């Protein structure tokens, strides 16, 4: 259908981004193809140590899911996206396909081994999230291709993560966000994945910050090194949410806090966090 | 109050609001709920430029779209109407202010044409088809730059200076000569923000060609002001304009200035052959082009203090930015002087006040209107002086507050503060917040490197203003005093019906008016129907009727009280005749047949139906000497004001002075720079409280608005006048998740100026802005930073603490010690 309708047709999932753009008349699609009536596109399953999310699974469903709760970083994200109304409509597949630089899901999922399964006229393909998102608002999805499923590996034993985003009120995009997923063995960090959101065209992996933690005992010094590396890796723009310099500093501060929470969670503690408000 | 009423005393009770049932169940009627037969929808075409000549407008494409009924341009409007009345004197009285821009646009978002169509979506489509050619002009976005007159907004005026006046009292020179300390503050800036009512502006207008009458259903919050402007502008008798308001979802003053849009809707309706035309403002239109609050810069402030830190004189130069059109605004040039010395005792002062136009959205009354800027300035000055003289902020205030035994207190400019007890409010606030405890915690936290500040803000909410102060701005204006009308009647079947000329937006007027009448007649408030919402055809309004400027408890309820007493007097005469007794023998109450009047001597009674029936439906039974009774009593309450001395700028400008004392503990996070309110107390004194939960609710509302303004809400323009905060993604109104837990306390110092001891309230003096600035200041003084702006967020605090971009104390503040 999309190939018939041509380039001006748009796919409607939850409408989290498209509806506001249409309301402001920035987007003016010739046709809307509503996916919401396709059955079997919303589910959360656990299979072979992996979680599978149907593309149209709503943020609110993930927030309430006991399966998703096994990976706390998913709950951090799902529970804090925009406001209740948006969480009831917005979908995980739609968020990834939109590739908004300020979107929450890409930042979180990129710290987990995540595969995006896409479906097009020529069949199905699966690719890592890091290859799926190419640039701001740009993915490898063809015009007549849809996200079908998001698959992510359950972190190994000793895994702990946290996602923190600072936003000024519920419906607005975060000023900056940070996702941290650690694998701990005692007090040694075996592996670390960090992502920064809203401070670049896509979610940024500050590799040097990860390297600063990997194989180390986490101390104030290693945390400071990770913060500094994150600050340098961030590549934000000045806008009404904050100046570029401030956003770098904020992203680094959020990394530090997320590390602390991730460590506590890796040790089995229950820690409730979500988006931070001014 | 009658002696019977004293026993019951509905006034002062926590009576649940009569409005609750309707509003909380979603059964309110708001303007956009109104759908009329053959109704059309209007959409404005707005300027993308801040300052530009309009070279041409082509509406033919829009008019050709099926479903479009007509289009209207500024040129057409100018041919059919007179420019709006200007409040200010020459040269600004000469400007040509039309509701659609005619030859040039003066702010981004200014409407210059309108299209009218069969549906809102068609009107939106049509608006996109209007072609406009602009020739951009130099934009002026800063008031101080505007005063250089390099680029003139209004050629007819020939200057960007709207108004200038020197407010000088006492002997300033002597005070500075004798001062032990002189503190100089180079500049301070109060930012531009607005109100975000849940409901935007809505206008439905029908200009009926059959009887040449204009019927408005809208949510304007000062309709009697609007009709005076509209009648002159549209060239119709004021009696031909009917304005009706229904439930209103918040105004905070901002909806006073919707009369230009009201004018366009009426003209559009006439052009559309008399079909009703509805305009529903979008949120972005509201943020960019309804009205903003006044932005103000305070320059070259000098403060004289004695050796004890008592302020003896202040001189300063204030520059107010009113946006592109002054409209209501030159009043803001004098309204601040209602609270000239704030809560302080200094007698000598000179304020040089100027107002300039800029290429930004016009400003309008915004909760705390014109006074909050000045009160913020005074609170900043007090904190800066306290710090420089090493006096604790609370002690500094106690040394400078007007003392409880000085009330009624006449200010240097002749205002009379009715009552108050600021030290008592401070003590209550300290008890509620745990002042000593926080002081200890602060010391410990500072040792840990944390930035914690404790701030105090003391403010005034002056209510029931003397419109004579407008003559200080323009001596030729025909306004003075203040009045409100009310009507109280027994309807044919004896129902008590009260009508007031107010248009409440959540202030509970139906409830408080019923409480007042219930006390007069000694009946239950549920037996009283109160008609609020303005309707010119109820004939209760005066030229000042509306809901604005913290006054209903005084002006509105005094009018209701007067009307109820007038009705009671008539009922007495009638009952004395019916019960064959004298008036002194009568008592009011409720009997077996409902509300009634009883003869104490005989025990005979007549109920309200019986009384009403005698006048309305059984009049042959009435003796001619009672023919003058109508049981339909209109009463106009007038505030006891004189016209101020306009040369000396001296006189009583407001009747009551409610006070607020807020305290906040704020921490600036050392990593994220996010300011977080750790504790917050709001202590209020609005004299005798009519209905405690209604007062408390308004205190919470004003507190939320103020916290939002201090930390989140800021109207930002770039250097060429683009508004950068035109949606809720960038203009962030405060919501419940951002609110701290507010501890509320109150004291009552009854006002001698109102019949009930109540003072007007609701605006709240923007106390949180002053308080949060003070708390941040307390947190940052040690870092050498002076809070010189009323708006502070994580980003600006980050800049202050890292780059020290915000003024460093040594540059901004200078102290001369002469002891």
PDB file of N, CA and C in Angstrom, chain A residues 24-25 166 168-169 172 227 240 242-243 245-246 249-250 253 256-257 276-278, chain B residues 124-125 128 669 671-672 674 676 712 716 724-725 728-730 732 738 794-795 798:
ATOM      1  N   UNK A  24       0.663  21.213  14.026  1.00  0.00           N
ATOM      2  CA  UNK A  24       1.362  22.475  13.768  1.00  0.00           C
ATOM      3  C   UNK A  24       1.519  22.736  12.266  1.00  0.00           C
ATOM      4  N   UNK A  25       0.997  21.808  11.476  1.00  0.00           N
ATOM      5  CA  UNK A  25       1.064  21.904  10.012  1.00  0.00           C
ATOM      6  C   UNK A  25       2.496  21.866   9.482  1.00  0.00           C
ATOM      7  N   UNK A 166      16.691  14.371  32.307  1.00  0.00           N
ATOM      8  CA  UNK A 166      16.216  15.583  32.968  1.00  0.00           C
ATOM      9  C   UNK A 166      15.321  16.339  32.010  1.00  0.00           C
ATOM     10  N   UNK A 168      12.014  19.444  31.884  1.00  0.00           N
ATOM     11  CA  UNK A 168      11.480  20.550  32.669  1.00  0.00           C
ATOM     12  C   UNK A 168      10.023  20.345  33.052  1.00  0.00           C
ATOM     13  N   UNK A 169       9.302  19.561  32.274  1.00  0.00           N
ATOM     14  CA  UNK A 169       7.952  19.169  32.690  1.00  0.00           C
ATOM     15  C   UNK A 169       7.595  17.916  31.901  1.00  0.00           C
ATOM     16  N   UNK A 172       7.480  17.652  27.776  1.00  0.00           N
ATOM     17  CA  UNK A 172       8.568  18.150  26.924  1.00  0.00           C
ATOM     18  C   UNK A 172       9.679  17.115  26.789  1.00  0.00           C
ATOM     19  N   UNK A 227      32.714  10.626  33.648  1.00  0.00           N
ATOM     20  CA  UNK A 227      31.969  11.880  33.479  1.00  0.00           C
ATOM     21  C   UNK A 227      32.670  12.788  32.473  1.00  0.00           C
ATOM     22  N   UNK A 240      16.293  26.200  23.495  1.00  0.00           N
ATOM     23  CA  UNK A 240      15.575  26.695  24.667  1.00  0.00           C
ATOM     24  C   UNK A 240      15.680  25.747  25.860  1.00  0.00           C
ATOM     25  N   UNK A 242      18.501  24.480  26.855  1.00  0.00           N
ATOM     26  CA  UNK A 242      19.745  24.799  27.554  1.00  0.00           C
ATOM     27  C   UNK A 242      20.867  25.070  26.574  1.00  0.00           C
ATOM     28  N   UNK A 243      21.929  25.663  27.080  1.00  0.00           N
ATOM     29  CA  UNK A 243      23.080  25.933  26.231  1.00  0.00           C
ATOM     30  C   UNK A 243      23.856  24.637  26.021  1.00  0.00           C
ATOM     31  N   UNK A 245      26.975  24.034  26.394  1.00  0.00           N
ATOM     32  CA  UNK A 245      27.881  23.771  27.510  1.00  0.00           C
ATOM     33  C   UNK A 245      27.145  23.159  28.693  1.00  0.00           C
ATOM     34  N   UNK A 246      25.978  23.712  28.955  1.00  0.00           N
ATOM     35  CA  UNK A 246      25.215  23.180  30.083  1.00  0.00           C
ATOM     36  C   UNK A 246      24.798  21.736  29.824  1.00  0.00           C
ATOM     37  N   UNK A 249      27.500  19.276  30.541  1.00  0.00           N
ATOM     38  CA  UNK A 249      27.698  19.107  31.979  1.00  0.00           C
ATOM     39  C   UNK A 249      26.571  18.267  32.585  1.00  0.00           C
ATOM     40  N   UNK A 250      25.357  18.548  32.125  1.00  0.00           N
ATOM     41  CA  UNK A 250      24.209  17.802  32.641  1.00  0.00           C
ATOM     42  C   UNK A 250      24.306  16.330  32.253  1.00  0.00           C
ATOM     43  N   UNK A 253      26.734  14.640  34.442  1.00  0.00           N
ATOM     44  CA  UNK A 253      26.203  14.464  35.803  1.00  0.00           C
ATOM     45  C   UNK A 253      25.207  13.313  35.849  1.00  0.00           C
ATOM     46  N   UNK A 256      27.019   9.998  35.903  1.00  0.00           N
ATOM     47  CA  UNK A 256      27.516   9.664  37.240  1.00  0.00           C
ATOM     48  C   UNK A 256      26.398   9.078  38.114  1.00  0.00           C
ATOM     49  N   UNK A 257      25.252   9.729  38.083  1.00  0.00           N
ATOM     50  CA  UNK A 257      24.144   9.217  38.907  1.00  0.00           C
ATOM     51  C   UNK A 257      23.672   7.859  38.426  1.00  0.00           C
ATOM     52  N   UNK A 276      13.793  12.985  35.719  1.00  0.00           N
ATOM     53  CA  UNK A 276      13.938  14.004  36.764  1.00  0.00           C
ATOM     54  C   UNK A 276      13.290  15.278  36.262  1.00  0.00           C
ATOM     55  N   UNK A 277      12.545  15.932  37.112  1.00  0.00           N
ATOM     56  CA  UNK A 277      11.924  17.195  36.719  1.00  0.00           C
ATOM     57  C   UNK A 277      12.606  18.366  37.398  1.00  0.00           C
ATOM     58  N   UNK A 278      12.524  19.497  36.756  1.00  0.00           N
ATOM     59  CA  UNK A 278      13.027  20.724  37.386  1.00  0.00           C
ATOM     60  C   UNK A 278      12.153  21.049  38.572  1.00  0.00           C
TER      61      UNK A 278
ATOM     62  N   UNK B 124      -8.205  27.381   8.556  1.00  0.00           N
ATOM     63  CA  UNK B 124      -6.756  27.153   8.623  1.00  0.00           C
ATOM     64  C   UNK B 124      -6.172  27.015   7.218  1.00  0.00           C
ATOM     65  N   UNK B 125      -6.852  26.218   6.383  1.00  0.00           N
ATOM     66  CA  UNK B 125      -6.376  26.040   5.005  1.00  0.00           C
ATOM     67  C   UNK B 125      -6.355  27.383   4.275  1.00  0.00           C
ATOM     68  N   UNK B 128      -3.478  29.793   4.948  1.00  0.00           N
ATOM     69  CA  UNK B 128      -2.213  29.482   4.272  1.00  0.00           C
ATOM     70  C   UNK B 128      -2.173  30.014   2.847  1.00  0.00           C
ATOM     71  N   UNK B 669      21.914  22.029  42.772  1.00  0.00           N
ATOM     72  CA  UNK B 669      22.713  20.802  42.689  1.00  0.00           C
ATOM     73  C   UNK B 669      24.084  21.115  42.088  1.00  0.00           C
ATOM     74  N   UNK B 671      26.212  19.197  40.629  1.00  0.00           N
ATOM     75  CA  UNK B 671      26.540  18.511  39.371  1.00  0.00           C
ATOM     76  C   UNK B 671      25.629  18.939  38.224  1.00  0.00           C
ATOM     77  N   UNK B 672      24.327  19.005  38.514  1.00  0.00           N
ATOM     78  CA  UNK B 672      23.368  19.271  37.434  1.00  0.00           C
ATOM     79  C   UNK B 672      22.918  20.732  37.397  1.00  0.00           C
ATOM     80  N   UNK B 674      20.579  21.978  38.814  1.00  0.00           N
ATOM     81  CA  UNK B 674      19.123  22.072  38.889  1.00  0.00           C
ATOM     82  C   UNK B 674      18.748  22.658  40.249  1.00  0.00           C
ATOM     83  N   UNK B 676      16.432  23.094  43.267  1.00  0.00           N
ATOM     84  CA  UNK B 676      15.341  22.294  43.825  1.00  0.00           C
ATOM     85  C   UNK B 676      14.840  22.944  45.110  1.00  0.00           C
ATOM     86  N   UNK B 712      10.810  28.550  35.578  1.00  0.00           N
ATOM     87  CA  UNK B 712      10.477  27.823  34.353  1.00  0.00           C
ATOM     88  C   UNK B 712       9.938  28.685  33.208  1.00  0.00           C
ATOM     89  N   UNK B 716      11.087  34.281  25.552  1.00  0.00           N
ATOM     90  CA  UNK B 716      12.419  34.603  25.015  1.00  0.00           C
ATOM     91  C   UNK B 716      12.311  35.050  23.554  1.00  0.00           C
ATOM     92  N   UNK B 724      11.102  32.712  20.667  1.00  0.00           N
ATOM     93  CA  UNK B 724      11.686  31.373  20.677  1.00  0.00           C
ATOM     94  C   UNK B 724      10.913  30.403  21.575  1.00  0.00           C
ATOM     95  N   UNK B 725       9.930  30.922  22.261  1.00  0.00           N
ATOM     96  CA  UNK B 725       9.202  30.067  23.207  1.00  0.00           C
ATOM     97  C   UNK B 725       7.716  30.086  22.875  1.00  0.00           C
ATOM     98  N   UNK B 728       4.365  24.926  24.217  1.00  0.00           N
ATOM     99  CA  UNK B 728       4.628  24.389  25.548  1.00  0.00           C
ATOM    100  C   UNK B 728       5.869  23.483  25.573  1.00  0.00           C
ATOM    101  N   UNK B 729       6.509  23.266  24.407  1.00  0.00           N
ATOM    102  CA  UNK B 729       7.791  22.558  24.434  1.00  0.00           C
ATOM    103  C   UNK B 729       8.896  23.484  24.917  1.00  0.00           C
ATOM    104  N   UNK B 730       8.685  24.794  24.706  1.00  0.00           N
ATOM    105  CA  UNK B 730       9.733  25.760  25.062  1.00  0.00           C
ATOM    106  C   UNK B 730       9.302  26.736  26.146  1.00  0.00           C
ATOM    107  N   UNK B 732       7.491  26.722  29.389  1.00  0.00           N
ATOM    108  CA  UNK B 732       7.135  25.600  30.260  1.00  0.00           C
ATOM    109  C   UNK B 732       6.311  26.088  31.449  1.00  0.00           C
ATOM    110  N   UNK B 738       6.078  19.637  39.217  1.00  0.00           N
ATOM    111  CA  UNK B 738       7.162  20.564  39.526  1.00  0.00           C
ATOM    112  C   UNK B 738       6.961  21.263  40.869  1.00  0.00           C
ATOM    113  N   UNK B 794      18.286  26.055  35.587  1.00  0.00           N
ATOM    114  CA  UNK B 794      19.538  25.289  35.721  1.00  0.00           C
ATOM    115  C   UNK B 794      20.618  25.853  34.797  1.00  0.00           C
ATOM    116  N   UNK B 795      20.198  26.210  33.580  1.00  0.00           N
ATOM    117  CA  UNK B 795      21.166  26.695  32.607  1.00  0.00           C
ATOM    118  C   UNK B 795      21.796  28.024  33.050  1.00  0.00           C
ATOM    119  N   UNK B 798      24.082  27.444  35.960  1.00  0.00           N
ATOM    120  CA  UNK B 798      25.312  26.822  35.473  1.00  0.00           C
ATOM    121  C   UNK B 798      26.258  27.903  34.940  1.00  0.00           C
TER     122      UNK B 798
END
